[in-house]
mmCIF file of N, CA, C and O in Angstrom:
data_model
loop_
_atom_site.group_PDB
_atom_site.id
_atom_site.type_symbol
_atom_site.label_atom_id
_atom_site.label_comp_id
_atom_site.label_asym_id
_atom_site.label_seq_id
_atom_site.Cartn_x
_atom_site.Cartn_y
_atom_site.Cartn_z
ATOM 1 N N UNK A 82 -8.176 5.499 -13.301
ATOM 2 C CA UNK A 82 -8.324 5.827 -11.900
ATOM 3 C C UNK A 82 -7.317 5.020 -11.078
ATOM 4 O O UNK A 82 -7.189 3.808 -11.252
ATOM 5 N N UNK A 83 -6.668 5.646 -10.262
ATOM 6 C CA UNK A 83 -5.844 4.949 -9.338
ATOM 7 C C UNK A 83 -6.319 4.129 -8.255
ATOM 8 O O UNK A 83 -7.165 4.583 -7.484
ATOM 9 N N UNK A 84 -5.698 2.561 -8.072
ATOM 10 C CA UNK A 84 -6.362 2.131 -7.108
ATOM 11 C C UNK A 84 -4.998 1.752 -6.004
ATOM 12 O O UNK A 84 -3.811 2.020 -6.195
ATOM 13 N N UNK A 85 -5.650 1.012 -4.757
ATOM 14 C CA UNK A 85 -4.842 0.894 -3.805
ATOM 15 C C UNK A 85 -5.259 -0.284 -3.332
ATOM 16 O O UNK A 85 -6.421 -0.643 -3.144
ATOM 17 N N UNK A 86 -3.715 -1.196 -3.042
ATOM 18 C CA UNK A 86 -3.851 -2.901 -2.581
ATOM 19 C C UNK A 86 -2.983 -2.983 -0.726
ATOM 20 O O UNK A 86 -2.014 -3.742 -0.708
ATOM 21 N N UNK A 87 -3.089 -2.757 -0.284
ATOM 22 C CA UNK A 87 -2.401 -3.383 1.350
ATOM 23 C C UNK A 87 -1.840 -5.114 1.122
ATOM 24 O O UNK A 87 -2.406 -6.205 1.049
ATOM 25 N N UNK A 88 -0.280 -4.577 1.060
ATOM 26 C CA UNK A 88 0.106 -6.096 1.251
ATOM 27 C C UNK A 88 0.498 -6.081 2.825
ATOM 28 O O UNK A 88 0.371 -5.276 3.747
ATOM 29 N N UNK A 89 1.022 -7.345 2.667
ATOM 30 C CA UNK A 89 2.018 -7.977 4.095
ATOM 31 C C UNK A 89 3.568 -7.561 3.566
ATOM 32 O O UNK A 89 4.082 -7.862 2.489
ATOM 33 N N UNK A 90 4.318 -6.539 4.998
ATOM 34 C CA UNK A 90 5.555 -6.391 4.487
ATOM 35 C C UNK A 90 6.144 -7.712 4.040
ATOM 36 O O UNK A 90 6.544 -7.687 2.876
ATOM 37 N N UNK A 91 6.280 -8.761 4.627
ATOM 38 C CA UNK A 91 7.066 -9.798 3.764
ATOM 39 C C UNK A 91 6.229 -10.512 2.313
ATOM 40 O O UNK A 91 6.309 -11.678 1.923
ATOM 41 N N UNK A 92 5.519 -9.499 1.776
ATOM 42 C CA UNK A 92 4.934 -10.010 0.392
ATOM 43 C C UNK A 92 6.073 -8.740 -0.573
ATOM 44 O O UNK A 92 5.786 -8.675 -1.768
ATOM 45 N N UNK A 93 6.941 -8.059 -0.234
ATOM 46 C CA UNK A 93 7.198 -6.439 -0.628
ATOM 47 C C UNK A 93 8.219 -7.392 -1.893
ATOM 48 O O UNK A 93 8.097 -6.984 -3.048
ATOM 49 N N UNK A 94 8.919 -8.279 -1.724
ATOM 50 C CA UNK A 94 9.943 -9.102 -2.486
ATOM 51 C C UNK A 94 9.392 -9.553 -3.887
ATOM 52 O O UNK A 94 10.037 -9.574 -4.935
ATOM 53 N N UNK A 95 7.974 -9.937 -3.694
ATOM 54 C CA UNK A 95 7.019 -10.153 -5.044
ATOM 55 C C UNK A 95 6.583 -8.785 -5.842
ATOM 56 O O UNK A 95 6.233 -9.060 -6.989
ATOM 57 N N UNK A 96 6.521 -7.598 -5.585
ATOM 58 C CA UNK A 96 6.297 -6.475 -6.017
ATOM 59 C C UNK A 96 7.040 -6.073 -7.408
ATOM 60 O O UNK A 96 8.160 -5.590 -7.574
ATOM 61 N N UNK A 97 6.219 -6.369 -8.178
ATOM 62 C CA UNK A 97 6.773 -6.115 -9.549
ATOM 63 C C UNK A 97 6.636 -4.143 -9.528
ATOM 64 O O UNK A 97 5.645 -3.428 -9.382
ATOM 65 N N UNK A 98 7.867 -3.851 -9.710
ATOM 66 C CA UNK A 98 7.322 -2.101 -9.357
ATOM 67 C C UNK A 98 7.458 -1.099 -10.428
ATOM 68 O O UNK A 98 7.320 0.122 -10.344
ATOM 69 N N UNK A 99 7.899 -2.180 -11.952
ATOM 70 C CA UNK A 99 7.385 -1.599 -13.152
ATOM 71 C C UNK A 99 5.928 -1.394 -12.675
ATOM 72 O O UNK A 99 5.638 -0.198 -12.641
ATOM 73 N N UNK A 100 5.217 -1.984 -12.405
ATOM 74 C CA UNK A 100 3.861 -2.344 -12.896
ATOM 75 C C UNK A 100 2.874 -1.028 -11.865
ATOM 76 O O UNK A 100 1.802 -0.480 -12.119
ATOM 77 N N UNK A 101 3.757 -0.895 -10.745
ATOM 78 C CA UNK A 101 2.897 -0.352 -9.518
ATOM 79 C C UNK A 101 3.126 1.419 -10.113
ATOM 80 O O UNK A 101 3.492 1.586 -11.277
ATOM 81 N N UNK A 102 2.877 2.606 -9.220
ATOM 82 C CA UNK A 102 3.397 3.591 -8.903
ATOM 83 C C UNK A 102 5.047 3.875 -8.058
ATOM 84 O O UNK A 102 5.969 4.577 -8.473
ATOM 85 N N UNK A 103 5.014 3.426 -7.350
ATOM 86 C CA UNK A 103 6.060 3.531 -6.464
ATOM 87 C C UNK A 103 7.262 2.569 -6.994
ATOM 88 O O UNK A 103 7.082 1.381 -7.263
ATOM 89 N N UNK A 104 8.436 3.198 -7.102
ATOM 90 C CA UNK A 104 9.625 3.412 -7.743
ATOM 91 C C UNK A 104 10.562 1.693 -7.289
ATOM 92 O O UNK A 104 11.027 0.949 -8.153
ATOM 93 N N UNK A 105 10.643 1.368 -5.497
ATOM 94 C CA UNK A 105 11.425 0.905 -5.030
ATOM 95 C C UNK A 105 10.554 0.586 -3.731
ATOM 96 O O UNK A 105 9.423 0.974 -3.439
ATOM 97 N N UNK A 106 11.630 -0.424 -2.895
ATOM 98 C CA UNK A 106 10.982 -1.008 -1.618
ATOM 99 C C UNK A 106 11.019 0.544 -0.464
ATOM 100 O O UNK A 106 10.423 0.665 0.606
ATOM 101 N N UNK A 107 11.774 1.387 -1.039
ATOM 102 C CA UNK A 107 12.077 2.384 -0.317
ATOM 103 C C UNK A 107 11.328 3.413 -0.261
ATOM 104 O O UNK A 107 11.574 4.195 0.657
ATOM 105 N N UNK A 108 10.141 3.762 -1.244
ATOM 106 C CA UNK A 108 9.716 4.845 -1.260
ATOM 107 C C UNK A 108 8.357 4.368 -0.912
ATOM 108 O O UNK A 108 7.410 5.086 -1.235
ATOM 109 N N UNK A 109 8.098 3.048 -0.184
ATOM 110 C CA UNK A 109 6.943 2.577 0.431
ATOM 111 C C UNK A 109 6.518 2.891 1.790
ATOM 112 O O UNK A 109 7.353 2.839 2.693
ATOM 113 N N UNK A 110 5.197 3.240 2.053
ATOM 114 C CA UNK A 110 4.785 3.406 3.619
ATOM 115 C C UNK A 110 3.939 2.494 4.015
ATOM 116 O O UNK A 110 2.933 2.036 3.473
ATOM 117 N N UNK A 111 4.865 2.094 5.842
ATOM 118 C CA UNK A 111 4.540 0.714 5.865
ATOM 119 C C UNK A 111 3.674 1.322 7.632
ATOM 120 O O UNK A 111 3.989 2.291 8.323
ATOM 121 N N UNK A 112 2.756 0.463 7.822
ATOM 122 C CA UNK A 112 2.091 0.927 8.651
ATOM 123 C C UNK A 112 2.767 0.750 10.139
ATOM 124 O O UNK A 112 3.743 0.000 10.158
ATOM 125 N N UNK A 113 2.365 1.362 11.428
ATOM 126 C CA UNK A 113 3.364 1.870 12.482
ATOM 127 C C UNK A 113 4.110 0.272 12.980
ATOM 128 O O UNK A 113 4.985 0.476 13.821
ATOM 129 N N UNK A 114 3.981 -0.872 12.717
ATOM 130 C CA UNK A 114 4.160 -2.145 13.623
ATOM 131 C C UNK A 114 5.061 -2.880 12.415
ATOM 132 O O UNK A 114 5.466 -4.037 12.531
ATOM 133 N N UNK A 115 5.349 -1.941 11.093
ATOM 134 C CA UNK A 115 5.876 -2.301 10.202
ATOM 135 C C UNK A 115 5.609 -3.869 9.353
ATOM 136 O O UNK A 115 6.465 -4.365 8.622
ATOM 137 N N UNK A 116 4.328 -4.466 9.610
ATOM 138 C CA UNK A 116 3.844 -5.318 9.505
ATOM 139 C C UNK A 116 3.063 -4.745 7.841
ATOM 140 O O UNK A 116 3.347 -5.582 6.984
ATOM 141 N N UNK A 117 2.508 -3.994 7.461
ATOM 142 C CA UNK A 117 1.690 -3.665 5.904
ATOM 143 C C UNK A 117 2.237 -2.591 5.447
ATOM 144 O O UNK A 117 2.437 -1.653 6.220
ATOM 145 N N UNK A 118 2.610 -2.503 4.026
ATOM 146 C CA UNK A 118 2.526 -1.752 3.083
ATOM 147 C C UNK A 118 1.548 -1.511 2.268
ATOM 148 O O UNK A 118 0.553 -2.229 2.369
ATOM 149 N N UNK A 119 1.564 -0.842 1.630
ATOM 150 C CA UNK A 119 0.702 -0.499 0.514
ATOM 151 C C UNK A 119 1.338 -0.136 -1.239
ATOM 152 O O UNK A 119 2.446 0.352 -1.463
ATOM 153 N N UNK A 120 0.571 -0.425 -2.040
ATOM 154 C CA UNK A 120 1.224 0.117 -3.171
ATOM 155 C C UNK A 120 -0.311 0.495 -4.303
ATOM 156 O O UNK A 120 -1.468 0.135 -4.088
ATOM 157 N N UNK A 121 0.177 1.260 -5.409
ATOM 158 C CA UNK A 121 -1.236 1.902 -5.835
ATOM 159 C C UNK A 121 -0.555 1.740 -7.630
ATOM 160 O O UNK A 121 0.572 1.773 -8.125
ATOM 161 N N UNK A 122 -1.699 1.593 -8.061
ATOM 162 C CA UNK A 122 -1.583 1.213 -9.965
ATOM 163 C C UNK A 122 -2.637 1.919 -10.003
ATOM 164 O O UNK A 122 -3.389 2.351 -9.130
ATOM 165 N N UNK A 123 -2.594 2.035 -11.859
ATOM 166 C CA UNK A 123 -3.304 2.689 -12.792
ATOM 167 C C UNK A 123 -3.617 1.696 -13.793
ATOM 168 O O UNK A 123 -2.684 0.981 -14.159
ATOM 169 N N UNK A 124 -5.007 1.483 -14.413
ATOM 170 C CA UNK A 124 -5.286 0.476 -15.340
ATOM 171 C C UNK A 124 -5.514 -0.987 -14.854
ATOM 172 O O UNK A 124 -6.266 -1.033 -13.880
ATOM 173 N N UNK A 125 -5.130 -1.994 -15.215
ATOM 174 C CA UNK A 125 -5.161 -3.105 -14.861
ATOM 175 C C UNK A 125 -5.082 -3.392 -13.372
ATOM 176 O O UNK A 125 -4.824 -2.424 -12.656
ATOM 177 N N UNK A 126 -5.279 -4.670 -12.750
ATOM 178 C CA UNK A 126 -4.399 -4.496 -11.479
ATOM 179 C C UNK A 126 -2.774 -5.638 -11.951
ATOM 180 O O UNK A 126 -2.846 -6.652 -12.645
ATOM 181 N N UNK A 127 -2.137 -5.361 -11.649
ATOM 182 C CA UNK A 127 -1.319 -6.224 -11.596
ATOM 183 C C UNK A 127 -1.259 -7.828 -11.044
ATOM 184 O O UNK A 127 -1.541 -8.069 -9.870
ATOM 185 N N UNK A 128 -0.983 -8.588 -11.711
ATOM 186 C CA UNK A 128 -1.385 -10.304 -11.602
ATOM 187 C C UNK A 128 -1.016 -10.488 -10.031
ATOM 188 O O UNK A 128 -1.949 -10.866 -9.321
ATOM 189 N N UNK A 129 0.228 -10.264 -9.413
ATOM 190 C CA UNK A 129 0.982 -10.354 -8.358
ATOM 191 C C UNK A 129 0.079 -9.939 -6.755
ATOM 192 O O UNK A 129 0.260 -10.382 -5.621
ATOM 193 N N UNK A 130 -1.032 -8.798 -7.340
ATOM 194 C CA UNK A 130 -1.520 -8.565 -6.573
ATOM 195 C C UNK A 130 -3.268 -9.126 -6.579
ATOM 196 O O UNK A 130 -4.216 -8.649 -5.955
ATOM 197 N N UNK A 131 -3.241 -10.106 -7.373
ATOM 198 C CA UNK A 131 -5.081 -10.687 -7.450
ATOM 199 C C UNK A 131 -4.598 -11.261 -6.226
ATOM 200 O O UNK A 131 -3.526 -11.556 -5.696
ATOM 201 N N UNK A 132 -6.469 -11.316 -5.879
ATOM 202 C CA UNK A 132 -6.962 -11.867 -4.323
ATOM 203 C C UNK A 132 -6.620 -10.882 -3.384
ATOM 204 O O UNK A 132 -6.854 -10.636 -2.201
ATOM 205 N N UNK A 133 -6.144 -10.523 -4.085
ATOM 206 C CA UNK A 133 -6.346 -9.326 -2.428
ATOM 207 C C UNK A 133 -7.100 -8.104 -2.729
ATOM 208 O O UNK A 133 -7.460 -7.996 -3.902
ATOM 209 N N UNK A 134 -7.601 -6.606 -1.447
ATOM 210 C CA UNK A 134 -9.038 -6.179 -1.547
ATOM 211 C C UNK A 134 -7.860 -4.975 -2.292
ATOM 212 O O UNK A 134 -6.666 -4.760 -2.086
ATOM 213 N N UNK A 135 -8.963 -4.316 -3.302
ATOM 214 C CA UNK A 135 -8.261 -3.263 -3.789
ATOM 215 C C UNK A 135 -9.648 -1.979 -3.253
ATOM 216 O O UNK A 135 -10.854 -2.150 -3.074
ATOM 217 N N UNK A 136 -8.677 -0.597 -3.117
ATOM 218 C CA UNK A 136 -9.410 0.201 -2.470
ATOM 219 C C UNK A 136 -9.098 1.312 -3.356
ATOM 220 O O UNK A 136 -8.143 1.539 -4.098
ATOM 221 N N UNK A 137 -10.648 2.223 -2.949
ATOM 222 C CA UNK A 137 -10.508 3.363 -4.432
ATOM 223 C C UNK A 137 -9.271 4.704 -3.009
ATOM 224 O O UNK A 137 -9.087 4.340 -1.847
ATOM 225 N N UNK A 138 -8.758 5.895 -3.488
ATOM 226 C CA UNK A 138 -8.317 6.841 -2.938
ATOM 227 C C UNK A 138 -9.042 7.135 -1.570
ATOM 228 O O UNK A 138 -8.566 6.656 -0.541
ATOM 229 N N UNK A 139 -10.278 7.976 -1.527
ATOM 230 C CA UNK A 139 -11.219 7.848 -0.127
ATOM 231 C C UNK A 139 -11.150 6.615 0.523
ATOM 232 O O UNK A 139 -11.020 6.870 1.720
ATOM 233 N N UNK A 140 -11.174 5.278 0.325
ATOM 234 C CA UNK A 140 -11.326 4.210 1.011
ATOM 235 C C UNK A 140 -9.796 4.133 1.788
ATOM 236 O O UNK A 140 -9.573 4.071 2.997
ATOM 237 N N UNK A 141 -9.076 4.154 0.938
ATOM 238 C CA UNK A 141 -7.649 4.201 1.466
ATOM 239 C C UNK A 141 -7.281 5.173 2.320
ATOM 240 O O UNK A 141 -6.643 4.786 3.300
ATOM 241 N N UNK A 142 -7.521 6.438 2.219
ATOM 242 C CA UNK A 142 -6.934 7.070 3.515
ATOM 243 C C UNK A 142 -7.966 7.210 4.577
ATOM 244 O O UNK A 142 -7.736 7.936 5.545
ATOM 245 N N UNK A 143 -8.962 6.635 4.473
ATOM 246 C CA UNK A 143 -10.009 5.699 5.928
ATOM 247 C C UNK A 143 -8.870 5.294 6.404
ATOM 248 O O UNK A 143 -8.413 5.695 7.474
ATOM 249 N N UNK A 144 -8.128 4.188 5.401
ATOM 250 C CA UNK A 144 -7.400 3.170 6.451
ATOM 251 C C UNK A 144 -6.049 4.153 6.800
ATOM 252 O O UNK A 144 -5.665 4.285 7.962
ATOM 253 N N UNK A 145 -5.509 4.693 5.876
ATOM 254 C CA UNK A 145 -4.135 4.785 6.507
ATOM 255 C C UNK A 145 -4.500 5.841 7.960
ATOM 256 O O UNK A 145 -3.699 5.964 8.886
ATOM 257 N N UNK A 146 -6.025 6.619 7.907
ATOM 258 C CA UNK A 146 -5.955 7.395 9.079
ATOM 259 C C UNK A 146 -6.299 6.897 10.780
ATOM 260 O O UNK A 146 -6.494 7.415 11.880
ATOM 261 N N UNK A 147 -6.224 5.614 10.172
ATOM 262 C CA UNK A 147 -6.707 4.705 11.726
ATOM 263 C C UNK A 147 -5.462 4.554 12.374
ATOM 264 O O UNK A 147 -4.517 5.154 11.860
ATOM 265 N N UNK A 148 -5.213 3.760 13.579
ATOM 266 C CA UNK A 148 -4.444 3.603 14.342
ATOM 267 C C UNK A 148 -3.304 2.984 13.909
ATOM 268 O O UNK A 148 -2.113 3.063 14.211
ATOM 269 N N UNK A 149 -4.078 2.225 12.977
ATOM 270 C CA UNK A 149 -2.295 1.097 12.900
ATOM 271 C C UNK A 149 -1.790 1.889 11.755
ATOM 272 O O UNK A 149 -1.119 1.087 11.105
ATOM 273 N N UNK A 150 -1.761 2.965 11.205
ATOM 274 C CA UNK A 150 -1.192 3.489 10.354
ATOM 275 C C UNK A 150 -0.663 4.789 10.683
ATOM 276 O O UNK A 150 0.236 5.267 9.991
ATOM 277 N N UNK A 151 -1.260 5.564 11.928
ATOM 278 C CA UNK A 151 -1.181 6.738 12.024
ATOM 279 C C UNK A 151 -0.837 7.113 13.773
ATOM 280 O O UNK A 151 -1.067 6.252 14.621
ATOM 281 N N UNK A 152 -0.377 8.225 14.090
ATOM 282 C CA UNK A 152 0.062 7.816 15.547
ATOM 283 C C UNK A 152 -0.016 9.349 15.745
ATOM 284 O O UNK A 152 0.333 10.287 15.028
ATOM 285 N N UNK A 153 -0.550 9.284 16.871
ATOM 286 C CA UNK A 153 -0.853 10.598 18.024
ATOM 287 C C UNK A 153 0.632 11.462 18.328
ATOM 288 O O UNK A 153 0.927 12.652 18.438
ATOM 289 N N UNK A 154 1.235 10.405 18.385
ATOM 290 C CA UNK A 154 2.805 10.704 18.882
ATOM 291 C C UNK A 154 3.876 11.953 18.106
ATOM 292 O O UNK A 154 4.546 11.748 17.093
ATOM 293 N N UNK A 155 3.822 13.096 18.789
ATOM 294 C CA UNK A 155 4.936 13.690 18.228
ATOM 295 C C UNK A 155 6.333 13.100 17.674
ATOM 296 O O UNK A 155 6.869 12.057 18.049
ATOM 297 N N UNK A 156 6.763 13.931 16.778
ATOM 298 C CA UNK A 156 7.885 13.044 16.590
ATOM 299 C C UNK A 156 9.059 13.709 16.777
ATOM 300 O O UNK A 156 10.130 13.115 16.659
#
């Protein structure tokens, strides 16, 4: 089952991205104040990311659909 971790953009440098889903620092979405990313694994969690909250799929797009992730604003 896939899970999901919210870092701090300046944690993105520690991101081992063998280990994650996502390829590169580039194919990451970082929330509107560019302050959090996110990244999502399969199996284990990755060491890099203990202590911090891991969230199942439903829990996660709770968050990304709130404010600091998501914006009213046409683009």
């Amino acid at each position: 089952m896939r899970k999901y971790v919210i870092i701090n953009a300046d944690e993105v440098d520690s991101v081992d991205f063998s280990k994650v889903e996502e390829t590169s620092e580039n194919t990451l979405r970082y929330s509107l104040d560019n302050s959090q990313t996110f990244v999502k694994y399969e199996g284990a969690k990755p060491g890099f990311l203990y202590g911090k909250d891991t969230y199942t799929h439903s829990e996660i797009l709770a968050v990304l659909s709130g404010d600091e992730w998501t914006s009213d604003e046409p683009f």
